[in-house]
Short mmCIF file of C-alpha atoms and ligand atoms in Angstrom, two decimals:
data_model
loop_
_atom_site.label_atom_id
_atom_site.label_comp_id
_atom_site.label_asym_id
_atom_site.label_seq_id
_atom_site.Cartn_x
_atom_site.Cartn_y
_atom_site.Cartn_z
CA UNK A 1 59.59 -41.40 -51.07
CA UNK A 2 61.05 -43.92 -53.48
CA UNK A 3 61.07 -43.04 -57.21
CA UNK A 4 62.17 -46.45 -58.42
CA UNK A 5 60.10 -49.53 -59.16
CA UNK A 6 60.51 -52.28 -56.58
CA UNK A 7 61.96 -55.53 -57.98
CA UNK A 8 58.51 -57.03 -58.54
CA UNK A 9 57.18 -53.78 -60.07
CA UNK A 10 60.14 -53.65 -62.48
CA UNK A 11 59.47 -57.25 -63.45
CA UNK A 12 55.78 -56.47 -64.08
CA UNK A 13 56.72 -53.37 -66.13
CA UNK A 14 59.02 -55.52 -68.30
CA UNK A 15 56.27 -58.07 -68.85
CA UNK A 16 53.78 -55.31 -69.79
CA UNK A 17 56.25 -53.66 -72.19
CA UNK A 18 56.86 -56.92 -74.01
CA UNK A 19 53.14 -57.57 -74.32
CA UNK A 20 52.42 -54.04 -75.56
CA UNK A 21 55.29 -54.17 -78.06
CA UNK A 22 53.72 -57.28 -79.55
CA UNK A 23 50.06 -56.25 -79.45
CA UNK A 24 49.83 -52.42 -79.39
CA UNK A 25 52.35 -51.51 -82.08
CA UNK A 26 50.48 -51.11 -85.36
CA UNK A 27 47.12 -51.82 -83.69
CA UNK A 28 45.64 -48.62 -85.12
CA UNK A 29 45.63 -48.15 -88.89
CA UNK A 30 45.79 -44.59 -90.34
CA UNK A 31 42.03 -44.04 -90.84
CA UNK A 32 40.75 -45.91 -87.81
CA UNK A 33 39.69 -42.73 -86.04
CA UNK A 34 38.08 -41.15 -89.12
CA UNK A 35 34.56 -42.24 -88.17
CA UNK A 36 33.08 -43.06 -84.79
CA UNK A 37 31.86 -46.58 -85.67
CA UNK A 38 35.30 -47.76 -86.83
CA UNK A 39 36.97 -46.12 -83.85
CA UNK A 40 34.56 -47.70 -81.35
CA UNK A 41 34.92 -51.13 -83.01
CA UNK A 42 38.71 -50.78 -82.56
CA UNK A 43 38.28 -49.68 -78.94
CA UNK A 44 36.16 -52.77 -78.24
CA UNK A 45 38.73 -55.02 -79.90
CA UNK A 46 41.58 -53.49 -77.85
CA UNK A 47 39.60 -53.95 -74.62
CA UNK A 48 38.90 -57.60 -75.52
CA UNK A 49 42.63 -58.19 -76.08
CA UNK A 50 43.46 -56.73 -72.65
CA UNK A 51 40.69 -58.74 -71.00
CA UNK A 52 42.10 -62.01 -72.39
CA UNK A 53 45.43 -61.27 -70.62
CA UNK A 54 43.91 -60.03 -67.34
CA UNK A 55 45.09 -56.45 -68.06
CA UNK A 56 41.50 -55.12 -68.16
CA UNK A 57 41.03 -55.64 -64.41
CA UNK A 58 44.50 -56.07 -62.93
CA UNK A 59 43.39 -55.84 -59.29
CA UNK A 60 40.58 -58.37 -59.60
CA UNK A 61 40.96 -62.05 -58.65
CA UNK A 62 42.24 -64.30 -61.43
CA UNK A 63 39.02 -66.32 -61.30
CA UNK A 64 37.10 -63.18 -62.31
CA UNK A 65 39.34 -62.17 -65.18
CA UNK A 66 41.97 -60.19 -63.27
CA UNK A 67 45.56 -60.77 -62.26
CA UNK A 68 45.26 -60.63 -58.44
CA UNK A 69 47.41 -57.52 -58.91
CA UNK A 70 48.03 -54.30 -56.97
CA UNK A 71 46.90 -50.68 -57.61
CA UNK A 72 50.54 -49.93 -58.43
CA UNK A 73 50.55 -52.58 -61.17
CA UNK A 74 47.43 -50.95 -62.59
CA UNK A 75 49.25 -47.58 -62.70
CA UNK A 76 52.29 -49.21 -64.36
CA UNK A 77 50.04 -50.68 -67.05
CA UNK A 78 48.33 -47.30 -67.70
CA UNK A 79 51.73 -45.61 -67.84
CA UNK A 80 53.10 -48.04 -70.41
CA UNK A 81 49.85 -48.19 -72.40
CA UNK A 82 49.81 -44.37 -72.75
CA UNK A 83 53.06 -44.61 -74.75
CA UNK A 84 51.17 -46.38 -77.55
CA UNK A 85 48.52 -45.24 -80.01
CA UNK A 86 45.66 -47.40 -78.77
CA UNK A 87 41.97 -46.46 -78.38
CA UNK A 88 41.47 -45.98 -74.66
CA UNK A 89 39.19 -43.43 -73.04
CA UNK A 90 35.93 -42.79 -71.23
CA UNK A 91 33.90 -44.72 -73.83
CA UNK A 92 35.39 -47.85 -72.17
CA UNK A 93 36.36 -46.69 -68.68
CA UNK A 94 32.91 -45.35 -67.71
CA UNK A 95 31.91 -49.03 -67.82
CA UNK A 96 35.02 -50.66 -66.40
CA UNK A 97 36.00 -48.04 -63.79
CA UNK A 98 32.65 -46.50 -62.81
CA UNK A 99 29.63 -48.71 -63.62
CA UNK A 100 31.04 -52.15 -62.89
CA UNK A 101 32.74 -51.26 -59.54
CA UNK A 102 29.44 -49.64 -58.42
CA UNK A 103 27.49 -52.75 -59.42
CA UNK A 104 30.02 -55.02 -57.69
CA UNK A 105 29.56 -53.00 -54.48
CA UNK A 106 25.79 -52.44 -54.49
CA UNK A 107 24.27 -54.65 -57.22
CA UNK A 108 22.41 -57.95 -57.00
CA UNK A 109 24.22 -61.21 -57.95
CA UNK A 110 22.14 -61.28 -61.16
CA UNK A 111 23.22 -57.72 -62.10
CA UNK A 112 26.87 -58.54 -61.40
CA UNK A 113 26.58 -61.72 -63.49
CA UNK A 114 24.82 -59.97 -66.41
CA UNK A 115 27.14 -56.97 -66.72
CA UNK A 116 30.62 -57.64 -65.32
CA UNK A 117 32.32 -59.91 -67.83
CA UNK A 118 30.73 -58.47 -71.02
CA UNK A 119 31.81 -54.98 -69.88
CA UNK A 120 35.31 -56.16 -69.09
CA UNK A 121 35.59 -57.70 -72.57
CA UNK A 122 34.48 -54.43 -74.20
CA UNK A 123 31.20 -55.90 -75.46
CA UNK A 124 29.09 -53.41 -73.47
CA UNK A 125 29.81 -49.68 -73.39
CA UNK A 126 28.31 -47.43 -70.72
CA UNK A 127 27.45 -43.81 -70.05
CA UNK A 128 26.93 -41.92 -66.78
CA UNK A 129 23.47 -40.29 -66.56
CA UNK A 130 24.11 -38.11 -63.49
CA UNK A 131 24.43 -34.39 -64.43
CA UNK A 132 21.36 -32.31 -65.26
CA UNK A 133 20.85 -28.66 -66.20
CA UNK A 134 20.48 -27.83 -62.48
CA UNK A 135 22.53 -30.66 -60.97
CA UNK A 136 26.27 -30.63 -61.65
CA UNK A 137 28.53 -29.64 -58.76
CA UNK A 138 25.42 -29.92 -56.61
CA UNK A 139 24.61 -33.39 -57.88
CA UNK A 140 22.09 -34.12 -55.11
CA UNK A 141 19.83 -31.56 -56.81
CA UNK A 142 18.82 -34.19 -59.42
CA UNK A 143 15.23 -33.60 -60.59
CA UNK A 144 14.70 -36.54 -62.95
CA UNK A 145 11.77 -38.43 -61.43
CA UNK A 146 11.33 -42.17 -61.03
CA UNK A 147 7.81 -43.29 -60.05
CA UNK A 148 6.96 -46.91 -59.25
CA UNK A 149 4.27 -48.47 -61.49
CA UNK A 150 3.73 -52.20 -60.92
CA UNK A 151 7.06 -53.96 -61.42
CA UNK A 152 8.50 -51.02 -63.35
CA UNK A 153 9.78 -47.55 -62.62
CA UNK A 154 8.61 -44.78 -64.95
CA UNK A 155 11.31 -42.19 -65.57
CA UNK A 156 10.91 -38.60 -66.79
CA UNK A 157 13.62 -35.94 -66.92
CA UNK A 158 16.67 -34.61 -68.71
CA UNK A 159 20.37 -35.33 -68.37
CA UNK A 160 23.19 -33.30 -69.89
CA UNK A 161 26.93 -33.62 -70.62
CA UNK A 162 26.46 -37.37 -70.91
CA UNK A 163 29.78 -38.44 -72.43
CA UNK A 164 29.56 -41.10 -75.13
CA UNK A 165 25.80 -41.74 -74.64
CA UNK A 166 25.58 -41.93 -78.45
CA UNK A 167 27.60 -45.14 -78.47
CA UNK A 168 26.60 -46.56 -75.08
CA UNK A 169 24.64 -49.78 -74.64
CA UNK A 170 23.78 -49.14 -70.98
CA UNK A 171 23.72 -46.16 -68.62
CA UNK A 172 23.96 -45.68 -64.87
CA UNK A 173 21.17 -43.34 -63.78
CA UNK A 174 20.53 -41.27 -60.66
CA UNK A 175 16.85 -40.33 -60.25
CA UNK A 176 14.59 -38.91 -57.55
CA UNK A 177 12.14 -41.41 -56.09
CA UNK A 178 10.99 -39.40 -53.05
CA UNK A 179 10.73 -35.60 -53.30
CA UNK A 180 9.48 -35.42 -49.69
CA UNK A 181 12.73 -36.89 -48.32
CA UNK A 182 15.79 -34.65 -47.82
CA UNK A 183 17.87 -33.88 -50.88
CA UNK A 184 20.38 -36.74 -50.52
CA UNK A 185 17.92 -39.32 -49.17
CA UNK A 186 15.26 -39.36 -51.91
CA UNK A 187 17.49 -40.64 -54.72
CA UNK A 188 17.71 -44.11 -56.25
CA UNK A 189 20.26 -45.65 -58.63
CA UNK A 190 19.31 -47.62 -61.76
CA UNK A 191 20.88 -49.16 -64.83
CA UNK A 192 19.21 -48.25 -68.13
CA UNK A 193 19.21 -50.04 -71.46
CA UNK A 194 20.07 -47.09 -73.73
CA UNK A 195 18.09 -48.63 -76.61
CA UNK A 196 14.81 -48.56 -74.66
CA UNK A 197 11.77 -46.67 -75.92
CA UNK A 198 11.74 -43.31 -74.10
CA UNK A 199 15.52 -42.65 -74.34
CA UNK A 200 16.43 -39.88 -76.78
CA UNK A 201 20.11 -39.01 -77.20
CA UNK A 202 20.92 -35.61 -78.75
CA UNK A 203 24.63 -35.02 -79.46
CA UNK A 204 26.15 -31.63 -78.54
CA UNK A 205 28.48 -30.18 -81.18
CA UNK A 206 31.82 -29.12 -79.65
CA UNK A 207 34.13 -26.30 -80.73
CA UNK A 208 36.53 -28.93 -82.12
CA UNK A 209 33.81 -30.09 -84.52
CA UNK A 210 33.32 -33.50 -82.88
CA UNK A 211 30.51 -34.59 -80.55
CA UNK A 212 31.51 -36.48 -77.43
CA UNK A 213 28.75 -35.24 -75.10
CA UNK A 214 25.01 -35.44 -75.31
CA UNK A 215 21.77 -34.27 -73.88
CA UNK A 216 19.65 -37.28 -72.96
CA UNK A 217 15.88 -36.90 -72.69
CA UNK A 218 14.04 -39.57 -70.72
CA UNK A 219 10.29 -39.63 -71.45
CA UNK A 220 8.02 -42.22 -69.86
CA UNK A 221 10.98 -44.60 -69.92
CA UNK A 222 10.12 -47.88 -68.16
CA UNK A 223 12.86 -49.59 -66.14
CA UNK A 224 12.07 -52.99 -64.62
CA UNK A 225 12.64 -53.07 -60.84
CA UNK A 226 15.34 -55.75 -61.34
CA UNK A 227 17.51 -52.95 -62.78
CA UNK A 228 17.32 -50.87 -59.60
CA UNK A 229 20.75 -50.90 -57.91
CA UNK A 230 20.78 -50.87 -54.10
CA UNK A 231 17.76 -50.04 -51.94
CA UNK A 232 15.16 -47.40 -52.84
CA UNK A 233 16.53 -44.14 -51.35
CA UNK A 234 20.16 -45.37 -51.35
CA UNK A 235 21.04 -43.73 -54.66
CA UNK A 236 23.38 -41.19 -53.11
CA UNK A 237 25.42 -43.94 -51.46
CA UNK A 238 25.73 -45.76 -54.82
CA UNK A 239 26.60 -42.50 -56.64
CA UNK A 240 29.35 -41.80 -54.09
CA UNK A 241 30.91 -45.18 -54.92
CA UNK A 242 30.87 -44.16 -58.61
CA UNK A 243 32.38 -40.71 -57.89
CA UNK A 244 35.08 -42.05 -55.58
CA UNK A 245 36.24 -44.21 -58.48
CA UNK A 246 36.11 -41.20 -60.83
CA UNK A 247 38.21 -39.03 -58.53
CA UNK A 248 40.86 -41.58 -57.51
CA UNK A 249 42.83 -40.92 -60.63
CA UNK A 250 46.57 -40.91 -60.22
CA UNK A 251 47.15 -42.67 -63.53
CA UNK A 252 49.87 -42.08 -66.10
CA UNK A 253 50.92 -38.67 -67.36
CA UNK A 254 49.54 -39.02 -70.85
CA UNK A 255 52.21 -39.00 -73.53
CA UNK A 256 49.62 -37.35 -75.78
CA UNK A 257 49.76 -34.10 -73.78
CA UNK A 258 52.48 -31.44 -74.11
CA UNK A 259 55.10 -30.24 -71.61
CA UNK A 260 57.17 -27.09 -71.05
CA UNK A 261 60.35 -28.36 -72.74
CA UNK A 262 58.39 -29.24 -75.87
CA UNK A 263 57.03 -25.69 -75.97
CA UNK A 264 60.54 -24.23 -75.70
CA UNK A 265 61.70 -26.51 -78.52
CA UNK A 266 58.77 -25.42 -80.65
CA UNK A 267 59.51 -21.73 -80.02
CA UNK A 268 63.14 -22.26 -81.10
CA UNK A 269 62.00 -24.01 -84.27
CA UNK A 270 59.82 -21.17 -85.46
CA UNK A 271 60.79 -17.87 -86.90
CA UNK A 272 57.56 -16.18 -85.81
CA UNK A 273 59.42 -13.60 -83.78
CA UNK A 274 57.25 -14.52 -80.78
CA UNK A 275 59.26 -14.77 -77.60
CA UNK A 276 58.46 -16.70 -74.49
CA UNK A 277 58.01 -14.99 -71.13
CA UNK A 278 60.99 -16.50 -69.25
CA UNK A 279 59.49 -15.99 -65.80
CA UNK A 280 56.23 -17.60 -66.86
CA UNK A 281 58.12 -20.56 -68.37
CA UNK A 282 60.10 -21.00 -65.15
CA UNK A 283 56.87 -20.92 -63.15
CA UNK A 284 55.19 -23.50 -65.41
CA UNK A 285 58.24 -25.75 -65.27
CA UNK A 286 58.19 -25.53 -61.47
CA UNK A 287 54.51 -26.51 -61.45
CA UNK A 288 55.21 -29.37 -63.84
CA UNK A 289 58.08 -30.70 -61.71
CA UNK A 290 55.98 -30.27 -58.55
CA UNK A 291 53.23 -32.35 -60.15
CA UNK A 292 55.68 -35.03 -61.18
CA UNK A 293 57.04 -35.41 -57.64
CA UNK A 294 53.57 -35.17 -56.12
CA UNK A 295 52.57 -38.01 -58.40
CA UNK A 296 55.58 -40.06 -57.22
CA UNK A 297 54.36 -39.47 -53.67
CA UNK A 298 50.88 -40.75 -54.55
CA UNK A 299 52.40 -43.74 -56.31
CA UNK A 300 54.60 -44.51 -53.32
CA UNK A 301 51.55 -44.55 -51.05
CA UNK A 302 49.68 -46.78 -53.54
CA UNK A 303 52.71 -49.05 -53.72
CA UNK A 304 52.55 -49.43 -49.91
CA UNK A 305 48.89 -50.42 -50.19
CA UNK A 306 47.57 -47.07 -48.88
CA UNK A 307 44.71 -45.06 -50.43
CA UNK A 308 45.74 -41.47 -51.27
CA UNK A 309 42.35 -39.95 -50.24
CA UNK A 310 41.23 -36.34 -50.83
CA UNK A 311 44.80 -35.03 -51.22
CA UNK A 312 44.77 -36.59 -54.74
CA UNK A 313 42.41 -33.74 -55.77
CA UNK A 314 45.42 -31.37 -55.77
CA UNK A 315 46.95 -33.22 -58.66
CA UNK A 316 44.03 -32.70 -61.06
CA UNK A 317 43.53 -29.08 -59.97
CA UNK A 318 47.13 -28.03 -60.65
CA UNK A 319 47.54 -30.22 -63.73
CA UNK A 320 44.46 -28.85 -65.56
CA UNK A 321 45.50 -25.24 -64.90
CA UNK A 322 49.12 -25.84 -65.94
CA UNK A 323 48.01 -27.54 -69.15
CA UNK A 324 45.70 -24.65 -70.01
CA UNK A 325 48.38 -21.96 -69.46
CA UNK A 326 50.99 -23.95 -71.35
CA UNK A 327 48.73 -24.56 -74.35
CA UNK A 328 47.67 -20.90 -74.39
CA UNK A 329 51.36 -19.93 -74.58
CA UNK A 330 51.80 -22.33 -77.51
CA UNK A 331 48.99 -20.44 -79.23
CA UNK A 332 50.99 -17.21 -78.79
CA UNK A 333 54.13 -18.83 -80.20
CA UNK A 334 52.69 -20.62 -83.22
CA UNK A 335 49.61 -18.53 -83.93
CA UNK A 336 46.28 -20.14 -84.68
CA UNK A 337 47.28 -21.81 -88.01
CA UNK A 338 50.20 -23.58 -86.27
CA UNK A 339 47.89 -25.03 -83.65
CA UNK A 340 45.39 -26.33 -86.16
CA UNK A 341 47.72 -28.99 -87.52
CA UNK A 342 45.99 -32.37 -87.32
CA UNK A 343 46.78 -34.24 -84.09
CA UNK A 344 48.79 -31.33 -82.64
CA UNK A 345 49.54 -31.96 -78.94
CA UNK A 346 49.13 -28.32 -77.95
CA UNK A 347 45.86 -27.98 -79.83
CA UNK A 348 44.57 -31.08 -78.05
CA UNK A 349 45.86 -29.67 -74.73
CA UNK A 350 44.22 -26.28 -75.37
CA UNK A 351 40.81 -27.86 -76.07
CA UNK A 352 41.03 -30.52 -73.38
CA UNK A 353 42.26 -28.35 -70.47
CA UNK A 354 39.08 -26.26 -70.34
CA UNK A 355 36.98 -29.43 -70.08
CA UNK A 356 39.35 -30.98 -67.55
CA UNK A 357 38.91 -27.99 -65.23
CA UNK A 358 35.20 -28.90 -65.02
CA UNK A 359 34.94 -32.70 -65.41
CA UNK A 360 35.19 -34.90 -62.31
CA UNK A 361 34.86 -31.84 -60.01
CA UNK A 362 35.40 -28.19 -61.01
CA UNK A 363 38.39 -26.16 -59.75
CA UNK A 364 36.21 -24.54 -57.08
CA UNK A 365 34.72 -27.82 -55.88
CA UNK A 366 38.20 -29.37 -55.63
CA UNK A 367 39.42 -26.31 -53.69
CA UNK A 368 36.46 -26.72 -51.32
CA UNK A 369 37.32 -30.39 -50.93
CA UNK A 370 40.97 -29.63 -50.17
CA UNK A 371 40.02 -26.86 -47.72
CA UNK A 372 37.54 -29.01 -45.84
CA UNK A 373 38.98 -32.51 -46.05
CA UNK A 374 42.74 -31.93 -46.23
CA UNK A 375 43.16 -28.66 -44.30
CA UNK A 376 40.25 -29.28 -41.90
CA UNK A 377 38.69 -25.83 -42.47
CA UNK A 378 35.00 -25.24 -41.62
CA UNK A 379 32.50 -26.71 -44.10
CA UNK A 380 30.48 -24.63 -46.56
CA UNK A 381 27.09 -23.53 -45.23
CA UNK A 382 24.53 -25.90 -46.72
CA UNK A 383 21.07 -24.56 -45.87
CA UNK A 384 19.10 -27.13 -47.87
CA UNK A 385 20.57 -30.21 -46.25
CA UNK A 386 17.87 -31.03 -43.70
CA UNK A 387 14.64 -30.00 -45.42
CA UNK A 388 12.44 -32.02 -47.83
CA UNK A 389 13.66 -31.69 -51.42
CA UNK A 390 10.21 -30.42 -52.47
CA UNK A 391 10.87 -27.31 -50.32
CA UNK A 392 14.36 -26.59 -51.77
CA UNK A 393 14.55 -23.59 -54.09
C1 LIG B 401 34.60 -33.35 -70.24
C2 LIG B 401 33.35 -33.53 -69.41
C3 LIG B 401 32.71 -34.75 -69.38
C4 LIG B 401 31.57 -34.92 -68.60
N1 LIG B 401 30.94 -36.12 -68.64
C5 LIG B 401 29.84 -36.33 -67.88
C6 LIG B 401 29.16 -37.58 -67.92
O1 LIG B 401 29.51 -38.50 -68.68
N2 LIG B 401 28.09 -37.74 -67.14
C7 LIG B 401 27.63 -36.77 -66.30
O2 LIG B 401 26.67 -37.02 -65.58
N3 LIG B 401 28.24 -35.54 -66.27
C8 LIG B 401 29.33 -35.30 -67.04
N4 LIG B 401 29.94 -34.07 -67.04
C9 LIG B 401 29.35 -33.00 -66.25
C10 LIG B 401 30.17 -32.59 -65.04
O3 LIG B 401 30.08 -33.55 -64.01
C11 LIG B 401 29.67 -31.22 -64.59
O4 LIG B 401 29.91 -30.33 -65.67
C12 LIG B 401 30.37 -30.72 -63.35
O5 LIG B 401 29.99 -31.49 -62.25
C13 LIG B 401 30.02 -29.24 -63.09
O6 LIG B 401 28.65 -29.05 -63.10
P1 LIG B 401 27.95 -27.90 -63.99
O7 LIG B 401 28.51 -27.98 -65.36
O8 LIG B 401 26.49 -28.04 -63.81
O9 LIG B 401 28.45 -26.54 -63.37
P2 LIG B 401 27.88 -25.84 -62.00
O10 LIG B 401 27.84 -26.86 -60.91
O11 LIG B 401 26.61 -25.14 -62.37
O12 LIG B 401 29.02 -24.82 -61.74
C14 LIG B 401 29.10 -23.55 -62.39
C15 LIG B 401 30.24 -22.76 -61.76
O13 LIG B 401 29.94 -22.52 -60.37
C16 LIG B 401 30.99 -23.01 -59.54
N5 LIG B 401 30.43 -23.56 -58.29
C17 LIG B 401 29.41 -24.45 -58.17
N6 LIG B 401 29.19 -24.75 -56.88
C18 LIG B 401 30.12 -24.06 -56.16
C19 LIG B 401 30.41 -23.98 -54.76
N7 LIG B 401 29.72 -24.68 -53.87
N8 LIG B 401 31.43 -23.17 -54.39
C20 LIG B 401 32.15 -22.45 -55.29
N9 LIG B 401 31.90 -22.49 -56.64
C21 LIG B 401 30.90 -23.29 -57.06
C22 LIG B 401 31.63 -24.11 -60.35
O14 LIG B 401 32.97 -24.35 -59.93
C23 LIG B 401 31.55 -23.55 -61.76
O15 LIG B 401 32.61 -22.63 -61.98
C24 LIG B 401 31.06 -33.85 -67.83
C25 LIG B 401 31.68 -32.60 -67.88
C26 LIG B 401 32.81 -32.42 -68.68
C27 LIG B 401 33.44 -31.07 -68.74
#
């Protein structure tokens, strides 16, 4: 394990810092996040800036807008970028990190041509139309139907938890084309123009007052066959490419999230009389340090050109739980009014941790993954795997 940047990594970090100092400082003005349209316009502008320098797709060939870089350089960029107040998040990365890599693996040359560069430049935003009321952890349970009609597919069904669908131009959609095939075999992958007739986006109001997720109702939506991705029935294979990209996340520890030492400082600052449980703080600090060194280990393997694989799931599992406990302790220390200060790190942590324990694989699903794929324990019993989907209950 080597905690230091190699000579070339240090050189790249220096180059990134200089660029960010010039372009990221002062990029956001005070009211830029006050309404969603202004915020999204800023996010698109920031993405376009990165694309011009090759920072939007560091690992891609230079001829395609990248830097011919390494996964480690990508992590260095994320690390340095997270130190600045710039608009990055799923509204952009669903396109750049999920949709486009899936299209580049399974799409036609025309699809790759139409979507890659505009997405990289932030001109097209995407959403992920996978989850449904009865298909989340068990994603292969998707019930949204796609029926061929001439050169089109006619889609009917409902999606839920679709992040940023209200600002998306395009969506990646998983739908069932053959209910008589087994659960995983009867699915097909499409791209959807979110402004089509038959797409209705209904925002879900969150406890924080904002709306980042949506229900999406698809009613007699027509998708031309040229927007089918991969072969009919190969939707699961395409979706796995998307999910692998979602789960390989060993990126920067966000500077926007709190840590144990900050909580101790906050407790000392306040005269609330609330005291911190010293054993609990020691335990959280141990978890935090464990995560930090685990992350170094993942980075070292990336730096050597290896792929971390299913072991990376441990990082998200422990991190989300640590963040939730830590933020809950901050609530005890400051009381509710203290947490409600605008932009408070602990408030953000408290709200975000609950979502993080579900998104990209719930705690239980990650534990299953670790048990089966890291520890080699017997697989869960899956009784519906080899029967037609129409017979699944
Ligand atoms: C912040 C956030 C953003 C999201 N964005 C999107 C998006 O843009 N697009 C999209 O398609 N989806 C999105 N989702 C949905 C997300 O993928 C699902 O919420 C997730 O897969 C869990 O599915 P579910 O909510 O249906 O819960 P369920 O799968 O119904 O799970 C309910 C409970 O049962 C447990 N459970 C389920 N199966 C097992 C099992 N086999 N063994 C043990 N326990 C089990 C789960 O761990 C959980 O505690 C988002 C979710 C969040 C929180």
